[in-house]
Short mmCIF file of C-alpha atoms in Angstrom, two decimals:
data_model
loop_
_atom_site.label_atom_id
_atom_site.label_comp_id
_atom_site.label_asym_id
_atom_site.label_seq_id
_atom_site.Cartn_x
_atom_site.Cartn_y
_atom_site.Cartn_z
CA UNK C 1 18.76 22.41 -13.88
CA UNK C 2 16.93 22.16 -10.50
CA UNK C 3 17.42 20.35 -7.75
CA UNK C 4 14.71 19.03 -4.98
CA UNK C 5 15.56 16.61 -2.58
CA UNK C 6 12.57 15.45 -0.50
CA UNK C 7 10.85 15.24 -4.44
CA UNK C 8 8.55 12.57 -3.98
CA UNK C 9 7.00 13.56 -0.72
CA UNK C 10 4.22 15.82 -0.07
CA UNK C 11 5.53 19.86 -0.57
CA UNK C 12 8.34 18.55 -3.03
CA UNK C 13 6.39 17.05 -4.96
CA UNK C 14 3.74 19.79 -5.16
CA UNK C 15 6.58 22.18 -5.43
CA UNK C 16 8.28 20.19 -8.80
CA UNK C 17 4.29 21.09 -10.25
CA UNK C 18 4.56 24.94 -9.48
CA UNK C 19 8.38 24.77 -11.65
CA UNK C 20 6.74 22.51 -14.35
CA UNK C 21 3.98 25.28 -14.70
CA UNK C 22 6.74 27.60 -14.89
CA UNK C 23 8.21 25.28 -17.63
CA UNK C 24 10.87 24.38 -15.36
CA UNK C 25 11.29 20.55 -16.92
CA UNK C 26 14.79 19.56 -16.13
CA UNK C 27 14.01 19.02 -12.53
CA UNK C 28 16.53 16.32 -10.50
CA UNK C 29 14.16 14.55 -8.11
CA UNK C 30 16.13 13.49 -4.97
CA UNK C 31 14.42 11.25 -2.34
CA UNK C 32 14.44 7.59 -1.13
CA UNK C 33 11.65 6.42 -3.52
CA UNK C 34 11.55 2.72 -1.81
CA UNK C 35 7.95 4.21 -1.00
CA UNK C 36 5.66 2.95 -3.40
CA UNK C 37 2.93 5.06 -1.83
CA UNK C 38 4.76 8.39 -2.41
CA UNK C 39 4.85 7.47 -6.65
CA UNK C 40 2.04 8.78 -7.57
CA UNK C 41 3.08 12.19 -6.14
CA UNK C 42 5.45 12.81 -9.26
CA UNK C 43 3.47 10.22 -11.36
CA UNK C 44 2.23 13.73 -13.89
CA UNK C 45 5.69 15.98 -13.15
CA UNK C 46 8.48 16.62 -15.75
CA UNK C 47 11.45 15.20 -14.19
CA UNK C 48 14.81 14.59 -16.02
CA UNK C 49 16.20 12.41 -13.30
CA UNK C 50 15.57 10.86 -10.20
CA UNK C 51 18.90 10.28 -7.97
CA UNK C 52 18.87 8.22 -4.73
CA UNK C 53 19.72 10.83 -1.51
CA UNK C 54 22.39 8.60 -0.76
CA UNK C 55 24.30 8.70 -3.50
CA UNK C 56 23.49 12.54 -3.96
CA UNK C 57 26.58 14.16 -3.02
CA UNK C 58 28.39 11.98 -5.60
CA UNK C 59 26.20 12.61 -7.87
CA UNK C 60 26.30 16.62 -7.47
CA UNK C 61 29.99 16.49 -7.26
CA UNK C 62 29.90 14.99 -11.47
CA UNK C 63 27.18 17.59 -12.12
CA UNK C 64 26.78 20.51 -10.12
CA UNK C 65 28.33 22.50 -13.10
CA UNK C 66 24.98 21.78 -14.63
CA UNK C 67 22.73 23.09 -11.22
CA UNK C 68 20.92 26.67 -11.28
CA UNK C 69 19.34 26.05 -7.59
CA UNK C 70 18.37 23.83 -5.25
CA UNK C 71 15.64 23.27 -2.89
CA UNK C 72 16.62 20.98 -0.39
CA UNK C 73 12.73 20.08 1.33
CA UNK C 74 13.78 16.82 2.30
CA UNK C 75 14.01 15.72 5.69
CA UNK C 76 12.55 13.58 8.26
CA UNK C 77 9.33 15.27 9.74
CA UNK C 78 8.09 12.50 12.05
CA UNK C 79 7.26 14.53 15.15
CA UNK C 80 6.63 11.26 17.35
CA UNK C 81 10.14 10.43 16.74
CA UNK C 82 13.06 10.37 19.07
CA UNK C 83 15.80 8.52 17.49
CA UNK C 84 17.87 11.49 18.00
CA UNK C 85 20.40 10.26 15.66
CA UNK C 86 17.97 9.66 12.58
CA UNK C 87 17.08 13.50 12.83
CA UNK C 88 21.47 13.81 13.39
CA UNK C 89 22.10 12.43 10.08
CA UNK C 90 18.91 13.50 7.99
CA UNK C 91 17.92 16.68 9.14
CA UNK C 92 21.21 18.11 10.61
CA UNK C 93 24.23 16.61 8.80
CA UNK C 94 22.74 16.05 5.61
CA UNK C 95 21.64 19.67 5.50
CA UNK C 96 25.05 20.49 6.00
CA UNK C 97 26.77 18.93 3.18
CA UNK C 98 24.22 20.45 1.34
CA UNK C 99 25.14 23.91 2.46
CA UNK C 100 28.90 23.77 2.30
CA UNK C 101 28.55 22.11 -1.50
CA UNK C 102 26.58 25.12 -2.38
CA UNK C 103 29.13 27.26 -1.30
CA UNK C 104 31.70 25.13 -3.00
CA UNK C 105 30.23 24.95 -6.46
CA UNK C 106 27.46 28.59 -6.49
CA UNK C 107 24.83 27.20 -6.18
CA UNK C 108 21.77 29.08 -4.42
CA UNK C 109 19.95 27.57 -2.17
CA UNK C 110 16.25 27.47 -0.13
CA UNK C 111 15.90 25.01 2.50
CA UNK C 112 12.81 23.81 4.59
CA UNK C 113 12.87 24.86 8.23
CA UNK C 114 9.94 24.43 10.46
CA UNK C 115 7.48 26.25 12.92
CA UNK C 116 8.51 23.80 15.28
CA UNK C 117 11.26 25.46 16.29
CA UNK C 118 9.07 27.79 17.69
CA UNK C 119 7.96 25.32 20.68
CA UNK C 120 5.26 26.43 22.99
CA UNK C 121 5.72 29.94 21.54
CA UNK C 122 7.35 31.48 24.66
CA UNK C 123 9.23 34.14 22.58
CA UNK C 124 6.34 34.38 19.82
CA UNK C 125 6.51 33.45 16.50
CA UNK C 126 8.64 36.30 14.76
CA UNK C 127 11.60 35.39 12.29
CA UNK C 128 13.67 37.25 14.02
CA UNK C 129 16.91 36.06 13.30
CA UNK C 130 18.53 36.80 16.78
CA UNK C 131 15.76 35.16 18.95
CA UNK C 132 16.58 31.68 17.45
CA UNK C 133 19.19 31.25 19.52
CA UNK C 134 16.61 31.06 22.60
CA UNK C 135 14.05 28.96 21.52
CA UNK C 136 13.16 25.80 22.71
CA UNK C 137 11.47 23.56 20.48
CA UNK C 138 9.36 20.43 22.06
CA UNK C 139 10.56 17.49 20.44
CA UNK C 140 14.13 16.00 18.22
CA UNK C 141 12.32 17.09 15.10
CA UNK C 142 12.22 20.45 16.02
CA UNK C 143 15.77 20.52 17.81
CA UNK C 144 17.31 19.18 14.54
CA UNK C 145 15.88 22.06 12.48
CA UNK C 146 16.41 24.98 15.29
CA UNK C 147 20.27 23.22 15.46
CA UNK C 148 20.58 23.54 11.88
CA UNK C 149 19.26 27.31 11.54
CA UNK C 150 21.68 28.38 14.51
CA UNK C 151 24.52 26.43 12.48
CA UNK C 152 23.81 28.34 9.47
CA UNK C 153 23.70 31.99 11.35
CA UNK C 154 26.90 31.46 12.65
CA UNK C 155 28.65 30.74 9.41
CA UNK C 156 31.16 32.81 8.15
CA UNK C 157 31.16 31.26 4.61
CA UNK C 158 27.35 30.91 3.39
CA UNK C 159 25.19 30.43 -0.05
CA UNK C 160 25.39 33.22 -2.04
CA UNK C 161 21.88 33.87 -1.89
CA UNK C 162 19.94 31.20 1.20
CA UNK C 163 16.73 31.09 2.67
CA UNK C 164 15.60 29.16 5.48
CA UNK C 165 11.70 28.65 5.65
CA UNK C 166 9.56 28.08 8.81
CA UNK C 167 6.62 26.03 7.70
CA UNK C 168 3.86 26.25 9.57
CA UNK C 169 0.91 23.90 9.37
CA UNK C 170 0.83 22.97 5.73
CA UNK C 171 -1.93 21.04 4.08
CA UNK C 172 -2.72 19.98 1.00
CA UNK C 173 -2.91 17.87 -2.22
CA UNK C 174 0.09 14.93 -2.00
CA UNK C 175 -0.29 14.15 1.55
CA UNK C 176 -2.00 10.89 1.13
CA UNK C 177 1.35 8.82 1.94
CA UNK C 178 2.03 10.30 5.18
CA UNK C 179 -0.76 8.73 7.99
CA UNK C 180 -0.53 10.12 11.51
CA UNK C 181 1.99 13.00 9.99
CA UNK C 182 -0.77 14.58 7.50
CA UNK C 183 -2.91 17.86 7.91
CA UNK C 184 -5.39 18.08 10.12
CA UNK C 185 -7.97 18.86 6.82
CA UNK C 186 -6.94 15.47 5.86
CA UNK C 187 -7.67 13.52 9.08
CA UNK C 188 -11.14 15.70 9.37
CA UNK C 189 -12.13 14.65 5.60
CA UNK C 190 -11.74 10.69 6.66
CA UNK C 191 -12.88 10.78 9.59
CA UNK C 192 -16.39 12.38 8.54
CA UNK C 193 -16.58 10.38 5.24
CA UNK C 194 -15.85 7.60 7.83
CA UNK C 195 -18.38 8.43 10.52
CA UNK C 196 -20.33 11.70 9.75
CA UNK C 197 -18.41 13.31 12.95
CA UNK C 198 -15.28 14.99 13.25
CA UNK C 199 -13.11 14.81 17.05
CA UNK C 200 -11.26 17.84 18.35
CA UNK C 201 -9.50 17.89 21.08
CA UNK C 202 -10.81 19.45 24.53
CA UNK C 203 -9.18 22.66 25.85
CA UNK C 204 -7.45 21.78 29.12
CA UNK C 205 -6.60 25.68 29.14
CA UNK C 206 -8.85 28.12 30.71
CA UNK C 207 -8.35 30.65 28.00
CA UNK C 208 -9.39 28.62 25.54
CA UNK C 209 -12.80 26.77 24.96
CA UNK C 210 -13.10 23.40 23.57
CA UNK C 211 -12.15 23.65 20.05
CA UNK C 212 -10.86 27.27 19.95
CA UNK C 213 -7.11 26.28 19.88
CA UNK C 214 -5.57 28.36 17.02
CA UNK C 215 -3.10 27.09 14.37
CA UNK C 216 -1.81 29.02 11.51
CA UNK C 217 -2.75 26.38 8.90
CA UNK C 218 -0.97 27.40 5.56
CA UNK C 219 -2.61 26.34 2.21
CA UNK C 220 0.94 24.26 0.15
CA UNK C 221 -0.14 26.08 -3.19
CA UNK C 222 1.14 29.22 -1.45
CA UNK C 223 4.36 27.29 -0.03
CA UNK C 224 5.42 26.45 -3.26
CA UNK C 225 4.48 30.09 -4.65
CA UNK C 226 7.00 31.35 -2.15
CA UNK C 227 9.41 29.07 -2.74
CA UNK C 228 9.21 30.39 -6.43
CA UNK C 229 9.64 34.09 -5.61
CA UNK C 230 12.87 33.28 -4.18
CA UNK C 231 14.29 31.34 -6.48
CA UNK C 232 13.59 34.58 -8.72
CA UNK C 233 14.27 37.16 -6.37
CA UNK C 234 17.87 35.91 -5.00
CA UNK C 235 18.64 38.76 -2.82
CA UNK C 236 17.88 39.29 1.08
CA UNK C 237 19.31 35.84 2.75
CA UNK C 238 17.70 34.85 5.96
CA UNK C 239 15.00 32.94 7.72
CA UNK C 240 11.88 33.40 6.95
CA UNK C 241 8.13 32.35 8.32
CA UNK C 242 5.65 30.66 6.31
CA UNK C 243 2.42 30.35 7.33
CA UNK C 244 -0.75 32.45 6.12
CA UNK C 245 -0.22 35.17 8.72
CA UNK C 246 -3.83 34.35 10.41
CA UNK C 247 -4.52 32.22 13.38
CA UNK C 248 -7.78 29.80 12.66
CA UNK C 249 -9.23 27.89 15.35
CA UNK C 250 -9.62 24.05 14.79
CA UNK C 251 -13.41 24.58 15.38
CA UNK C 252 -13.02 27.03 12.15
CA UNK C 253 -11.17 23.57 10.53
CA UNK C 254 -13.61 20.85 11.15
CA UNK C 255 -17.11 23.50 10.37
CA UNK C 256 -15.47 24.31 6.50
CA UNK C 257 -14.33 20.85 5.96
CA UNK C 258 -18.04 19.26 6.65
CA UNK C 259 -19.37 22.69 4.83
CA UNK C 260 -16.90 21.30 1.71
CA UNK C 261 -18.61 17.94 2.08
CA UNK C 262 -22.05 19.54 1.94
CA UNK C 263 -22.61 18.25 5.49
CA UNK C 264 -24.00 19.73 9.29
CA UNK C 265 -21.18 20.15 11.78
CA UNK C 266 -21.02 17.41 13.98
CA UNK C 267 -18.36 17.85 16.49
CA UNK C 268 -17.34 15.90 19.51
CA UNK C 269 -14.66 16.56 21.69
CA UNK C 270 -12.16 14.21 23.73
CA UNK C 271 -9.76 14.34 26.05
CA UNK C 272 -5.87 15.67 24.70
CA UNK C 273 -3.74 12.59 25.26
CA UNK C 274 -2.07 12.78 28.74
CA UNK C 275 1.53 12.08 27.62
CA UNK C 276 1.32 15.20 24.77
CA UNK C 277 -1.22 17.57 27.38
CA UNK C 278 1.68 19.70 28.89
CA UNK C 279 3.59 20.52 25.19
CA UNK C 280 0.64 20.88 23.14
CA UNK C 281 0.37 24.12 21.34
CA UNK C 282 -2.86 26.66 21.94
CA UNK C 283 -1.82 29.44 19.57
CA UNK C 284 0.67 29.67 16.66
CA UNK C 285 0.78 32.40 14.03
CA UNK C 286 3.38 33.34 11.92
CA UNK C 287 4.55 36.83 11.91
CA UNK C 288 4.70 37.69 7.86
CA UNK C 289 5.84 40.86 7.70
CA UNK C 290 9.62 39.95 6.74
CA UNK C 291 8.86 38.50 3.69
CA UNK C 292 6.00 41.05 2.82
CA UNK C 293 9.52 43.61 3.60
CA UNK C 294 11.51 41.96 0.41
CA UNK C 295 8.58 42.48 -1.92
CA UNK C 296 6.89 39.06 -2.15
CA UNK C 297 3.28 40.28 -2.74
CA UNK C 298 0.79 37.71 -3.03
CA UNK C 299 -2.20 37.16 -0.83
CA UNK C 300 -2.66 34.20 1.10
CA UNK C 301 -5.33 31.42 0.48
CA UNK C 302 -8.07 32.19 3.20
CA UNK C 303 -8.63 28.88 5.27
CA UNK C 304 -12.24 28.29 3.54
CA UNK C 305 -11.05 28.46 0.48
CA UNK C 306 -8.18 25.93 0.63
CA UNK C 307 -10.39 23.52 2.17
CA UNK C 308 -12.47 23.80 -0.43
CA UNK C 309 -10.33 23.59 -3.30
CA UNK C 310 -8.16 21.10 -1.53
CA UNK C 311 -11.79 18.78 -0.39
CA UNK C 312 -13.45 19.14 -3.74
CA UNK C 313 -10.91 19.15 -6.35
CA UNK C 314 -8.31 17.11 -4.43
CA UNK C 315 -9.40 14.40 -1.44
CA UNK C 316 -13.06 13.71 -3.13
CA UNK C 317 -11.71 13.59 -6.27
CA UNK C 318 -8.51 11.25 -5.22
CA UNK C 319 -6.35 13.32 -7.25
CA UNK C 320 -2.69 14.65 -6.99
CA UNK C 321 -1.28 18.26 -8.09
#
């Protein structure tokens, strides 16, 4: 038995496909599935039960002799809000029970951290477990998941086996639920099937031009690969990054996703928002070599050809993995 909370959402959902293909079937889906847009993301998956996150930890405490591992992925990822207390309860509290159960009953455990911790990047973006004390993420989002990865260090009693992981920009099939909150790829493909032009935002940085900001965008097939060597490999606790490793600039983005659609580049550029101008980000890319350290192998979908299997086989298609 598997758990995955955050199951009906977009990397859960993709992630309860990579165990099915494993023939992983007796998956517990935990989530708040009051969204009817977020059904069709487990609409195809193998799932032997679907328990309400609230009544989870009751639930776990009849069952838990039953549990091999659990992915906890859920959590509130709206990075526009500031309801501190939301994130409090969700993110940070949540986690915890979640951590101390494990403990409690065996249970191993991965859990989905977040890039944002990272903030501006001050420090750079190494997984370097004694840095993440310093950092300084930009918004409550990325507090709650830097407060929960500092809470989790400084445990005496963990997981036997844990693994934090730092998503970076993740895109991909299953994100059609999630509006402003969804890739970048996905905003570019509607917005030039909309109006045969794609908007980037204009450097206000002199050492970057219009359109060269850099994000390490991170293809979710490869999330949920990772997430599947651990589960395996068990050994080697600790926080890990997960991105691609390579910094692509949003130029890079917008030219593949109109080359997916068979279409010219056509580019315009506007002003970043005032109110978000002073924390935006110009450069983030995840330092792999930790992971690469314990043995996971695997190469890394290049940027073109994610957006191309995600455009063509995916978004055109209006499919779900």
């Amino acid at each position: 038995m598997i758990i995955v909370t955050g199951a009906a959402g977009f990397i859960g959902s993709c992630l309860i496909d990579k165990l099915n293909q494993e023939n992983f079937n007796f998956i517990i889906a935990v989530d708040d599935f009051s969204n009817p847009r977020k059904a069709p993301n487990l609409a195809s998956k193998r799932i032997q039960e679907r328990v309400d996150r609230e009544v989870f930890f009751d639930w776990l405490d009849q069952n838990y002799h039953e549990v091999e591992f659990i992915f906890h992925i859920g959590a509130r990822t709206d990075t526009t809000e500031f309801d501190r207390q939301i994130f409090e309860h969700l993110n940070v509290e949540y986690s915890k029970q979640i951590w101390h159960r494990c403990i409690q009953y065996q249970i191993p455990l991965v859990y989905a951290s977040s890039a944002a911790t990272y903030g501006l990047g001050e420090l750079g973006y190494d997984d370097n477990e004694s840095l993440i004390p310093q950092l300084k993420p930009l918004n409550p989002y990325g507090d709650s998941k830097n407060e929960f990865d500092n809470w989790a260090l400084e445990q005496e009693r963990k997981p036997f086996f844990w693994a934090g992981l730092k998503f970076f920009n993740v895109y991909g099939p299953n994100e059609y639920h999630k509006d402003r909150m969804a890739s970048v790829i996905f905003h570019a493909y509607r917005q030039i099937c909309q109006s045969g032009h794609m908007k980037l935002f204009r450097s206000h940085n002199p050492d970057f031009a219009d359109g060269e900001q850099m994000r390490d965008f991170v293809y979710v097939k490869d999330v949920v690969d990772v997430c599947s060597f651990l589960m395996h490999h068990r050994r080697n606790s600790g926080i890990y990054n997960l991105g691609s490793g390579k910094a692509r600039t949003f130029r890079d983005l917008a030219v593949n996703t109109f080359r997916a659609l068979g279409l010219e580049p056509q580019i315009d550029f506007v002003d970043t928002p005032a109110d978000i101008r002073d924390k935006y980000q110009y450069y983030t890319q995840a330092n792999m070599a930790k992971i690469r350290s314990i043995g996971y192998e695997r190469p890394f979908t290049s940027l073109e050809d994610g957006i191309t299997d995600y455009v063509t086989n995916y978004l055109k298609a209006d499919k779900y993995l």
